[in-house]
């Protein structure tokens, strides 16, 4: 592949409803779509950054800066790319900035699979034709409001319900869900680092409710105290924020910091690294699932392709497009093939068309970056 041009689109998409976590409230998604061009073909990916550095250290602004100043020039410096894994290697001397790396690497993966004429899922090594869908419910004004959403999403057929918790909105919420809907709800809680080991009694109380897992209860950069906590809980701990690479995953597994890992492509710096984490977890009998960052359609399509790998045995955060969007940026939108199940596309690349008209509707900034190396040669 010789990439001749890269289009960088910054989009602002209003969420149907605000989404609140222990670190704040989001009203819209402000993110980038990257298109990498090679002749007639374009590979697409979407950045998972948020407007504020509250989930990780990146923001939509830092992603834009890193892409323009470092990552795109570095990609162009390599004359020809044989395989997307080379992009992961090419970016490895640059520290962190994983979401910025991931969006460019992901677009190259899509381009590569389009060139090969195979689905992205197959290029990644995935075998499944369908995956199970889960949904994440934010912190709401009241427990009743969360219960109403749980009821709706269960009726829709979702196979996993994740609820966000924070101090003061935790035990009572879980108890209310169990009291209303019983043990049949495949339920988990995500704390987004809102607790410390001082909260051990409260965490032990949550332990009674038979959750599938508790996600990232302790600090965003911790794997030591999570190991201490896991020894005292029956409920599996799932790490999200703490895992940025296959090396992090290996160390967390070795320490016993978790029994499950949430893989988010952006957080770990791309699909190549996501596959490595998947493989290390598989070798150690640690199941994984694909976490979400309120993606629009392109990001959703990437997540579906990744989830087709065999150790993604737990439903992820990947929901239908209409969970967050009035109008998504792909055609067709992501919808269930049957309740709670999504098809893994059989056509080449991400398997969805980018809806240019919708993309333009949300566009706030566009940059076209040409590869001068190609023009000169
Ligand atoms: O921790 O999983 C998280 C959204 C933004 C930031 C962090 C998280 C989330 C979600 C979103 O839970 C899930 C989704 O994409 O539906
Ligand atoms: Mg999480």
Coordinates of C-alpha atoms and ligand atoms in Angstrom, one line a residue:
X1 CA 0.0 0.0 0.0
X2 CA 1.2 3.5 -0.9
X3 CA -1.0 6.0 0.9
X4 CA -1.4 9.1 -1.3
X5 CA -3.7 11.2 0.8
X6 CA -5.2 11.3 4.3
X7 CA -8.5 13.1 5.1
X8 CA -9.0 14.2 8.6
X9 CA -12.6 15.0 9.6
X10 CA -13.5 16.4 13.0
X11 CA -17.2 15.7 13.8
X12 CA -19.5 16.8 16.5
X13 CA -22.4 14.5 17.0
X14 CA -25.1 15.2 19.6
X15 CA -26.0 12.2 21.8
X16 CA -29.7 11.3 22.0
X17 CA -29.3 11.5 25.8
X18 CA -26.5 12.7 28.0
X19 CA -24.1 10.0 29.1
X20 CA -22.8 10.2 32.7
X21 CA -20.0 8.3 34.4
X22 CA -18.2 8.8 37.6
X23 CA -15.8 11.2 35.8
X24 CA -18.4 13.4 34.2
X25 CA -21.2 14.0 31.8
X26 CA -21.1 13.9 28.0
X27 CA -23.7 15.7 25.8
X28 CA -22.1 15.2 22.4
X29 CA -19.3 13.2 20.8
X30 CA -16.4 15.3 19.4
X31 CA -14.0 13.1 17.5
X32 CA -12.1 12.4 14.3
X33 CA -12.8 10.2 11.3
X34 CA -9.6 9.4 9.3
X35 CA -9.8 8.3 5.7
X36 CA -6.6 6.9 4.2
X37 CA -6.5 6.9 0.4
X38 CA -4.7 4.5 -1.9
X39 CA -5.8 5.0 -5.5
X40 CA -9.6 4.2 -5.6
X41 CA -9.8 2.7 -2.2
X42 CA -10.2 4.4 1.2
X43 CA -9.8 2.9 4.6
X44 CA -11.7 4.5 7.5
X45 CA -11.4 4.6 11.2
X46 CA -12.7 6.7 14.1
X47 CA -10.9 8.1 17.1
X48 CA -12.2 7.2 20.5
X49 CA -11.0 10.3 22.3
X50 CA -13.3 12.4 24.4
X51 CA -13.2 16.2 24.5
X52 CA -11.7 16.2 28.0
X53 CA -8.7 14.2 29.5
X54 CA -10.9 12.4 32.0
X55 CA -11.0 8.8 30.8
X56 CA -7.3 8.8 29.8
X57 CA -4.8 11.6 29.1
X58 CA -5.8 12.2 25.5
X59 CA -8.4 14.7 24.1
X60 CA -9.7 15.3 20.7
X61 CA -7.3 18.2 20.5
X62 CA -4.3 16.1 21.3
X63 CA -5.3 13.5 18.8
X64 CA -5.5 16.1 16.1
X65 CA -2.1 17.5 17.1
X66 CA -0.3 14.1 17.3
X67 CA -1.8 13.0 13.9
X68 CA -0.7 16.2 12.1
X69 CA 2.7 16.8 13.8
X70 CA 4.0 13.2 14.3
X71 CA 1.9 10.3 13.2
X72 CA 0.9 11.2 9.7
X73 CA 4.4 12.4 8.8
X74 CA 5.8 9.2 10.2
X75 CA 3.4 7.1 8.2
X76 CA 4.3 9.0 5.0
X77 CA 8.0 8.6 5.7
X78 CA 7.5 4.9 5.1
X79 CA 7.3 4.5 1.4
X80 CA 5.2 1.4 1.2
X81 CA 3.3 -0.5 3.8
X82 CA 3.0 -4.3 3.3
X83 CA 0.8 -5.0 6.3
X84 CA -0.9 -2.9 9.0
X85 CA 1.2 -4.5 11.7
X86 CA 4.1 -2.4 10.3
X87 CA 2.2 0.7 11.3
X88 CA 2.1 -0.5 14.9
X89 CA 5.9 -1.0 14.8
X90 CA 6.4 2.3 13.1
X91 CA 4.5 4.1 15.9
X92 CA 6.1 2.2 18.8
X93 CA 9.0 4.8 19.4
X94 CA 6.3 7.4 20.1
X95 CA 5.2 7.2 23.7
X96 CA 1.6 6.7 24.6
X97 CA -1.0 8.8 22.6
X98 CA -2.7 5.5 22.0
X99 CA -6.0 6.8 20.6
X100 CA -4.2 9.0 18.1
X101 CA -2.1 5.9 17.0
X102 CA -5.2 3.7 16.9
X103 CA -7.3 5.8 14.5
X104 CA -4.5 5.9 11.9
X105 CA -3.6 2.2 12.3
X106 CA -7.2 1.2 12.2
X107 CA -7.8 3.1 8.9
X108 CA -4.8 1.2 7.4
X109 CA -6.3 -2.1 8.6
X110 CA -9.6 -1.2 6.8
X111 CA -7.7 -0.2 3.6
X112 CA -5.6 -3.4 3.8
X113 CA -8.6 -5.6 4.0
X114 CA -10.4 -3.7 1.2
X115 CA -7.3 -4.3 -1.0
X116 CA -7.2 -8.0 -0.1
X117 CA -11.0 -8.1 -0.8
X118 CA -11.7 -9.7 2.6
X119 CA -13.7 -8.6 5.6
X120 CA -11.8 -6.7 8.3
X121 CA -12.9 -9.5 10.8
X122 CA -11.1 -12.1 8.7
X123 CA -8.0 -9.9 8.3
X124 CA -7.8 -9.7 12.1
X125 CA -8.1 -13.5 12.4
X126 CA -11.8 -13.5 13.5
X127 CA -14.0 -16.5 12.7
X128 CA -17.4 -15.7 14.0
X129 CA -20.4 -14.7 11.7
X130 CA -22.4 -13.1 14.5
X131 CA -21.7 -11.6 17.9
X132 CA -23.7 -10.9 21.0
X133 CA -24.4 -7.3 21.9
X134 CA -24.3 -5.6 25.3
X135 CA -25.2 -2.1 26.4
X136 CA -23.8 0.4 28.9
X137 CA -26.2 2.5 31.0
X138 CA -24.8 5.8 32.4
X139 CA -25.5 7.3 35.8
X140 CA -29.1 8.7 35.8
X141 CA -30.9 11.2 38.0
X142 CA -32.6 8.4 39.9
X143 CA -32.4 4.6 40.5
X144 CA -35.9 4.4 38.9
X145 CA -34.5 6.0 35.7
X146 CA -31.9 3.3 35.5
X147 CA -34.5 0.6 36.1
X148 CA -36.6 1.9 33.2
X149 CA -33.5 1.6 30.9
X150 CA -32.6 -1.9 32.1
X151 CA -36.2 -2.9 31.4
X152 CA -36.1 -1.4 27.9
X153 CA -32.7 -2.9 26.9
X154 CA -33.6 -6.3 28.3
X155 CA -36.8 -6.2 26.2
X156 CA -34.7 -5.2 23.1
X157 CA -32.7 -8.4 23.7
X158 CA -29.3 -7.1 24.9
X159 CA -27.2 -10.0 26.3
X160 CA -25.3 -7.9 28.9
X161 CA -26.3 -4.9 30.9
X162 CA -23.6 -2.7 32.3
X163 CA -24.5 0.0 34.7
X164 CA -22.2 2.8 35.8
X165 CA -21.7 3.3 39.5
X166 CA -20.1 5.9 41.7
X167 CA -20.0 6.5 45.4
X168 CA -23.6 7.2 46.6
X169 CA -25.0 5.5 43.5
X170 CA -23.9 1.9 43.9
X171 CA -25.2 -0.7 46.3
X172 CA -28.8 0.6 46.3
X173 CA -28.8 0.6 42.5
X174 CA -27.5 -3.0 42.2
X175 CA -29.9 -4.1 44.9
X176 CA -32.9 -2.4 43.2
X177 CA -32.0 -4.0 39.8
X178 CA -31.8 -7.5 41.4
X179 CA -35.0 -7.0 43.4
X180 CA -36.9 -5.8 40.3
X181 CA -35.5 -8.2 37.6
X182 CA -34.0 -11.1 39.6
X183 CA -30.9 -13.0 38.8
X184 CA -31.7 -13.4 35.1
X185 CA -30.3 -10.1 34.1
X186 CA -26.7 -10.6 32.9
X187 CA -25.5 -7.6 35.0
X188 CA -22.1 -5.9 35.6
X189 CA -21.0 -2.6 37.1
X190 CA -18.4 -0.2 35.9
X191 CA -16.9 2.2 38.5
X192 CA -14.4 4.1 36.3
X193 CA -11.9 4.2 39.1
X194 CA -14.2 5.8 41.6
X195 CA -13.2 3.7 44.7
X196 CA -10.2 2.9 46.9
X197 CA -9.3 0.1 49.2
X198 CA -10.8 2.1 52.0
X199 CA -14.2 1.2 50.3
X200 CA -13.6 -2.5 50.9
X201 CA -16.7 -3.0 53.0
X202 CA -18.9 -1.4 50.3
X203 CA -17.3 -3.4 47.6
X204 CA -17.9 -6.6 49.6
X205 CA -21.5 -5.6 49.9
X206 CA -21.7 -5.3 46.1
X207 CA -20.1 -8.8 46.0
X208 CA -23.3 -10.4 47.2
X209 CA -25.3 -9.6 44.1
X210 CA -23.8 -12.1 41.7
X211 CA -22.5 -9.6 39.1
X212 CA -20.7 -10.9 36.0
X213 CA -17.9 -8.6 37.0
X214 CA -17.0 -5.2 38.4
X215 CA -15.0 -3.1 36.0
X216 CA -12.1 -0.8 37.1
X217 CA -13.1 -0.2 40.7
X218 CA -9.8 1.3 41.7
X219 CA -7.3 3.8 40.4
X220 CA -6.9 4.3 36.6
X221 CA -3.2 3.4 36.8
X222 CA -3.3 0.6 39.3
X223 CA -2.7 -3.1 39.0
X224 CA -1.3 -3.7 42.5
X225 CA -4.3 -2.9 44.7
X226 CA -6.7 -4.5 42.2
X227 CA -4.8 -7.7 42.9
X228 CA -5.3 -7.2 46.7
X229 CA -9.0 -6.5 46.1
X230 CA -9.5 -9.5 43.8
X231 CA -8.3 -11.8 46.6
X232 CA -11.2 -10.5 48.8
X233 CA -14.0 -10.6 46.2
X234 CA -15.9 -13.5 44.5
X235 CA -16.9 -11.1 41.7
X236 CA -14.4 -11.1 38.9
X237 CA -12.6 -7.8 38.5
X238 CA -12.4 -6.6 34.9
X239 CA -9.7 -4.0 34.0
X240 CA -10.3 -1.2 31.6
X241 CA -8.3 2.0 32.2
X242 CA -5.2 0.2 33.6
X243 CA -4.4 -1.8 30.5
X244 CA -2.7 0.0 27.6
X245 CA -0.7 -2.8 26.0
X246 CA -0.1 -6.5 25.8
X247 CA 2.7 -6.0 28.4
X248 CA 0.2 -4.4 30.8
X249 CA -2.1 -7.3 30.3
X250 CA 0.6 -9.9 30.9
X251 CA 1.6 -8.2 34.2
X252 CA -2.0 -7.8 35.4
X253 CA -2.6 -11.5 34.7
X254 CA 0.6 -12.5 36.5
X255 CA -0.3 -10.4 39.5
X256 CA -3.9 -11.7 39.7
X257 CA -5.2 -8.1 39.3
X258 CA -8.2 -9.2 37.2
X259 CA -10.1 -12.3 35.8
X260 CA -11.4 -10.5 32.7
X261 CA -10.1 -7.8 30.5
X262 CA -12.0 -5.1 28.5
X263 CA -10.2 -4.4 25.2
X264 CA -10.8 -1.0 23.7
X265 CA -8.9 -0.5 20.5
X266 CA -8.2 3.2 21.1
X267 CA -7.0 2.7 24.6
X268 CA -4.4 0.1 23.6
X269 CA -3.1 1.9 20.5
X270 CA -4.7 -0.1 17.7
X271 CA -5.9 -3.4 16.4
X272 CA -2.5 -5.0 16.3
X273 CA -2.1 -4.5 20.0
X274 CA -5.7 -5.5 20.6
X275 CA -5.1 -8.8 19.0
X276 CA -1.9 -9.4 21.1
X277 CA -3.9 -8.7 24.3
X278 CA -6.6 -11.1 23.0
X279 CA -4.0 -13.8 22.5
X280 CA -2.2 -13.4 25.8
X281 CA -5.6 -13.5 27.6
X282 CA -6.6 -16.6 25.7
X283 CA -3.4 -18.4 26.6
X284 CA -4.1 -17.6 30.3
X285 CA -7.9 -18.5 30.3
X286 CA -8.8 -14.9 30.7
X287 CA -12.0 -14.0 28.7
X288 CA -12.1 -10.6 27.0
X289 CA -14.8 -8.3 25.7
X290 CA -14.8 -5.3 23.5
X291 CA -15.3 -2.0 25.3
X292 CA -17.0 1.0 23.8
X293 CA -16.3 4.7 23.8
X294 CA -19.7 5.8 22.5
X295 CA -18.6 5.2 19.0
X296 CA -20.3 6.3 15.8
X297 CA -20.8 3.8 13.1
X298 CA -17.2 3.4 11.8
X299 CA -15.9 2.7 15.3
X300 CA -18.8 0.3 15.9
X301 CA -17.9 -1.6 12.7
X302 CA -14.3 -1.9 13.8
X303 CA -15.5 -3.2 17.2
X304 CA -17.8 -5.8 15.6
X305 CA -14.9 -7.1 13.4
X306 CA -12.6 -7.4 16.5
X307 CA -15.3 -9.1 18.5
X308 CA -15.3 -11.9 15.9
X309 CA -12.1 -13.2 17.4
X310 CA -12.6 -16.4 19.5
X311 CA -11.7 -15.2 23.0
X312 CA -14.3 -12.4 22.9
X313 CA -16.6 -14.7 24.8
X314 CA -18.4 -12.1 26.8
X315 CA -20.8 -9.6 25.2
X316 CA -19.2 -6.2 24.9
X317 CA -20.5 -2.6 24.9
X318 CA -21.3 -2.6 21.1
X319 CA -24.9 -1.7 20.8
X320 CA -27.1 -0.7 17.9
X321 CA -26.5 2.7 16.3
X322 CA -29.8 4.0 17.6
X323 CA -28.5 3.6 21.2
X324 CA -26.8 6.9 20.9
X325 CA -27.5 8.4 17.4
X326 CA -30.5 9.9 15.7
X327 CA -28.6 9.5 12.5
X328 CA -25.4 7.5 12.2
X329 CA -22.5 8.1 9.7
X330 CA -22.7 4.7 8.1
X331 CA -25.1 2.9 5.7
X332 CA -26.7 0.7 6.7
X333 CA -26.7 1.6 10.4
X334 CA -25.8 -1.1 13.0
X335 CA -29.0 -3.0 13.9
X336 CA -29.7 -6.4 15.3
X337 CA -30.1 -9.4 13.0
X338 CA -32.2 -10.9 15.7
X339 CA -32.7 -9.6 19.3
X340 CA -29.3 -9.1 20.9
X341 CA -27.2 -10.3 18.0
X342 CA -25.2 -8.4 15.4
X343 CA -24.0 -9.8 12.1
X344 CA -20.3 -9.7 11.3
X345 CA -20.2 -8.3 7.8
X346 CA -19.1 -10.7 5.0
X347 CA -18.1 -7.9 2.5
X348 CA -14.6 -6.4 2.3
X349 CA -13.2 -4.0 4.9
X350 CA -15.4 -2.8 7.7
X351 CA -18.4 -3.9 5.7
X352 CA -20.4 -0.6 5.9
X353 CA -20.5 2.4 3.6
X354 CA -19.6 5.7 5.0
X355 CA -22.6 8.0 4.7
X356 CA -20.9 11.1 3.2
X357 CA -24.0 13.2 3.6
X358 CA -24.4 12.4 7.3
X359 CA -20.6 12.9 7.8
X360 CA -20.9 16.4 6.3
X361 CA -23.9 17.1 8.5
X362 CA -21.7 16.7 11.6
X363 CA -18.5 18.1 10.1
X364 CA -16.8 21.0 12.0
X365 CA -13.3 20.8 10.5
X366 CA -11.6 19.0 7.6
X367 CA -8.0 18.7 6.7
X368 CA -6.6 17.1 3.5
X369 CA -3.0 16.0 3.9
X370 CA -1.3 14.9 0.7
X371 CA 1.7 12.6 0.7
X372 CA 4.4 14.7 -1.0
X373 CA 6.6 11.7 -1.3
X374 CA 4.1 10.2 -3.7
X375 CA 3.7 13.4 -5.7
X376 CA 7.5 13.8 -6.2
X377 CA 8.1 10.2 -7.3
Ligands
LIG1 O1 -15.5 3.0 30.9 O2 -16.4 1.9 29.5 C1 -16.1 3.0 29.9 C2 -17.8 5.6 27.7 C3 -16.9 6.6 27.8 C4 -15.8 6.5 28.6 C5 -15.6 5.3 29.3 C6 -16.5 4.2 29.2 C7 -17.6 4.4 28.4 C8 -18.7 3.4 28.3 C9 -19.4 3.5 26.9 O3 -19.1 2.7 29.1 C10 -20.0 2.3 26.5 C11 -20.5 2.5 25.1 O4 -19.7 2.8 24.1 O5 -21.7 2.3 24.9
LIG2 MG1 -15.0 1.1 31.6

